GROMACS .gro file of C-alpha atoms in nm:
model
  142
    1UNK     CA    1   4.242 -10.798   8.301
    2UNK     CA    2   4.454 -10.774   8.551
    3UNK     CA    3   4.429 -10.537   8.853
    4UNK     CA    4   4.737 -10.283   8.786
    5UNK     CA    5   4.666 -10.301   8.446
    6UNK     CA    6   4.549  -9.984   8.281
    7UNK     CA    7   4.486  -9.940   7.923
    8UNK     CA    8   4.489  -9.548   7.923
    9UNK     CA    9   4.771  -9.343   7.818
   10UNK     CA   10   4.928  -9.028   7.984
   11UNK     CA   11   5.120  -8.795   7.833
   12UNK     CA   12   5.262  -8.434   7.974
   13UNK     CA   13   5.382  -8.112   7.842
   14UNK     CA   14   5.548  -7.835   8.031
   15UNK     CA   15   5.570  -7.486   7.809
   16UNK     CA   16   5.710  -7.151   7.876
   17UNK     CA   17   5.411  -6.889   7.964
   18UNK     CA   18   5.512  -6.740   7.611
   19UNK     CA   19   5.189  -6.688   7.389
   20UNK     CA   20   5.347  -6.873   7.121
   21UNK     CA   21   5.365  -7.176   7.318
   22UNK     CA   22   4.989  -7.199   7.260
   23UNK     CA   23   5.025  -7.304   6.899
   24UNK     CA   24   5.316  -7.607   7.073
   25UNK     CA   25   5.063  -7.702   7.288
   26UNK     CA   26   4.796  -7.719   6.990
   27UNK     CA   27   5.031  -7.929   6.807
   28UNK     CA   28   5.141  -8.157   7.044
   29UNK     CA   29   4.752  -8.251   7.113
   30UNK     CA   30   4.715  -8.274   6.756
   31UNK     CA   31   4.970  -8.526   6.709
   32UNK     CA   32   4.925  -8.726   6.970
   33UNK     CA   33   4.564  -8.784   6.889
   34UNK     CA   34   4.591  -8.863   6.530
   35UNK     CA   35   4.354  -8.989   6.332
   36UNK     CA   36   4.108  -8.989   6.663
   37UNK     CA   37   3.761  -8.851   6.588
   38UNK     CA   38   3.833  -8.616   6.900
   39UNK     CA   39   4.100  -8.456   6.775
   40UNK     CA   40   3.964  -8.129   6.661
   41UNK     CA   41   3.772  -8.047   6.947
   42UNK     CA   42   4.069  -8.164   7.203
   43UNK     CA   43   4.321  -7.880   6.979
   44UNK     CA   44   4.051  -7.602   7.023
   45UNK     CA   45   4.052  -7.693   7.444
   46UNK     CA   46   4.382  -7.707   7.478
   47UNK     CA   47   4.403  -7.373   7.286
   48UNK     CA   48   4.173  -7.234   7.485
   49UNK     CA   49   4.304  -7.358   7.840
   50UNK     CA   50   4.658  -7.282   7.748
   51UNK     CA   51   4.599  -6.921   7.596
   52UNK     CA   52   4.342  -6.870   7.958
   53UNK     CA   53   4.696  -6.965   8.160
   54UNK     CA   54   4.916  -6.685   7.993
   55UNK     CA   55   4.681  -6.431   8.002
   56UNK     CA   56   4.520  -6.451   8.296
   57UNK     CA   57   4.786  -6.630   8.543
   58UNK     CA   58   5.149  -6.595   8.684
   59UNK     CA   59   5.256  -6.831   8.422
   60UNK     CA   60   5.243  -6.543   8.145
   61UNK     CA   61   5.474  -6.375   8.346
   62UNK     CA   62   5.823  -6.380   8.378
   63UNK     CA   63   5.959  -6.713   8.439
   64UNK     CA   64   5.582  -6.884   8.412
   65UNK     CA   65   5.520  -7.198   8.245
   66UNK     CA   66   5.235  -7.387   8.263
   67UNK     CA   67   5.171  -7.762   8.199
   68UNK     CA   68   4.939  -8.017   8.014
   69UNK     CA   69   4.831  -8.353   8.072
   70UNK     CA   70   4.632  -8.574   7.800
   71UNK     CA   71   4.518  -8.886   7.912
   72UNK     CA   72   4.320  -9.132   7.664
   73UNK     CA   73   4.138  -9.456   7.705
   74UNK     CA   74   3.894  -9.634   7.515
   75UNK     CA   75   3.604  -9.425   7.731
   76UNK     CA   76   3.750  -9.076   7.740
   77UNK     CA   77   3.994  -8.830   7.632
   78UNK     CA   78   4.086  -8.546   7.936
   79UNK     CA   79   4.262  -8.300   7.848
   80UNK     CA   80   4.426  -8.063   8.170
   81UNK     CA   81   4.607  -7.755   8.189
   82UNK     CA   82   4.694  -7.646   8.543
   83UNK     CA   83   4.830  -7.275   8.530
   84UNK     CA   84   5.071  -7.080   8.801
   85UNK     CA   85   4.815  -6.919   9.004
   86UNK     CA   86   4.881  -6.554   9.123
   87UNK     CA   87   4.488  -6.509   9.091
   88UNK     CA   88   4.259  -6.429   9.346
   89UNK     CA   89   3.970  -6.653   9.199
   90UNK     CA   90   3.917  -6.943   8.981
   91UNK     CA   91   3.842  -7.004   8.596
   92UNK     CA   92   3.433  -6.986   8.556
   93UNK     CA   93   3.274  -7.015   8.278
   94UNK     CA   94   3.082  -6.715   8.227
   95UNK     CA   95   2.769  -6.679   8.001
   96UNK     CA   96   2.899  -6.337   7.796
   97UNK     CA   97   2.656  -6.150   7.552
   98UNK     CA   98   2.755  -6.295   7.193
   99UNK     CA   99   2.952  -5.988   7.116
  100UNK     CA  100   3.186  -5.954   7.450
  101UNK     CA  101   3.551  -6.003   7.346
  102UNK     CA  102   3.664  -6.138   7.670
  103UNK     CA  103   3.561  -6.396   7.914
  104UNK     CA  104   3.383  -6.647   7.663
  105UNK     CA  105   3.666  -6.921   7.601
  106UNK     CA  106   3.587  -7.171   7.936
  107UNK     CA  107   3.189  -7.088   7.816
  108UNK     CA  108   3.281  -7.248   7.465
  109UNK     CA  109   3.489  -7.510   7.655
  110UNK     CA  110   3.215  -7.637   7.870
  111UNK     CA  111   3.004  -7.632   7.554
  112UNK     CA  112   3.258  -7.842   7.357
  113UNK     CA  113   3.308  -8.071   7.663
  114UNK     CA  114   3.102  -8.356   7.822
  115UNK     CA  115   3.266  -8.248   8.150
  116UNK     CA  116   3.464  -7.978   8.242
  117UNK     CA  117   3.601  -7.950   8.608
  118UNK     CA  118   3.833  -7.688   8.799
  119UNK     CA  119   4.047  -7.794   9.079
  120UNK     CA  120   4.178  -7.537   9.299
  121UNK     CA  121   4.532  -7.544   9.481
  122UNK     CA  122   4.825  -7.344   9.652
  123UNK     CA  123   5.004  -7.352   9.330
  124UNK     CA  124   4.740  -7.255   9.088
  125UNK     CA  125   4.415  -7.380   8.932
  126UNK     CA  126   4.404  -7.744   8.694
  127UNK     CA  127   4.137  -7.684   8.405
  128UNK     CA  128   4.055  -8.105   8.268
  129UNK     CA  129   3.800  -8.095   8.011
  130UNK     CA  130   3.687  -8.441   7.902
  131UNK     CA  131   3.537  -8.596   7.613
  132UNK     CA  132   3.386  -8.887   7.600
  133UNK     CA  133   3.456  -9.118   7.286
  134UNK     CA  134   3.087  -9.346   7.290
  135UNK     CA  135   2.901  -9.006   7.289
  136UNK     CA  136   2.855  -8.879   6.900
  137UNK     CA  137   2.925  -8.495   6.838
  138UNK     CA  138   2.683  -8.227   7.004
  139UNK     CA  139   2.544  -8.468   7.213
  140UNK     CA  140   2.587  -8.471   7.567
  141UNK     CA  141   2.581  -8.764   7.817
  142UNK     CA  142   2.321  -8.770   8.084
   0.00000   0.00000   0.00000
């Protein structure tokens, strides 16, 4: 192979901050990973991530958007949703009593992920979750 060659694809997705661009951003996963065993799980993240940026960011408010990226290769599928800041901290996942209502979606993220990282900037945090395709379901790589 050469070099410059990459066999991953990237794909992007910028949505108004409205909640019912959750269900868009659901559906736009969904059909880009058709028929991939990954699928499910990658929905429910993005779900998660994007429905975490409304509520809990600038980009639920007025004029907020934020955006997706999906990459896939034959090793991994990341899924990323960077938000429009306006916080003062970042997305945690938090360990919440089974019955709490709030502050257990990055907990069930992390749980659904092999990886889940959180990248701070100036313009707002970028959630990628990855899941790794050689790695059967509920298991976790080392």
């Amino acid at each position: 192979m050469h070099e410059y060659t990459s066999t991953a694809r990237v794909w992007g997705l910028t949505c108004p901050g409205f909640p019912e661009e959750v269900s868009r951003a659901r559906r736009w996963t969904r059909d880009i990973l058709r028929g991939s065993p990954l699928a499910e799980d990658a929905e429910l993240i993005v779900s998660e991530l994007s429905a975490n940026a409304i509520l809990h960011t600038a980009s639920g408010r007025e004029a907020g958007s934020f955006h997706l990226a999906l990459a896939v290769s034959s090793q991994v599928v990341a899924l990323s949703v960077t938000d429009g800041g306006g916080t003062g901290t970042a997305p945690k996942a938090e360990h919440r009593d089974q019955d709490a209502e709030h502050g257990r979606g990055l907990g069930m993220v992390s749980a659904i992920a092999h990886r889940v990282v959180v990248h701070d900037s100036d313009g707002g945090h970028t959630v990628t979750a990855e899941l790794f395709t050689d790695v059967r379901r509920g298991g976790h790589s080392c």
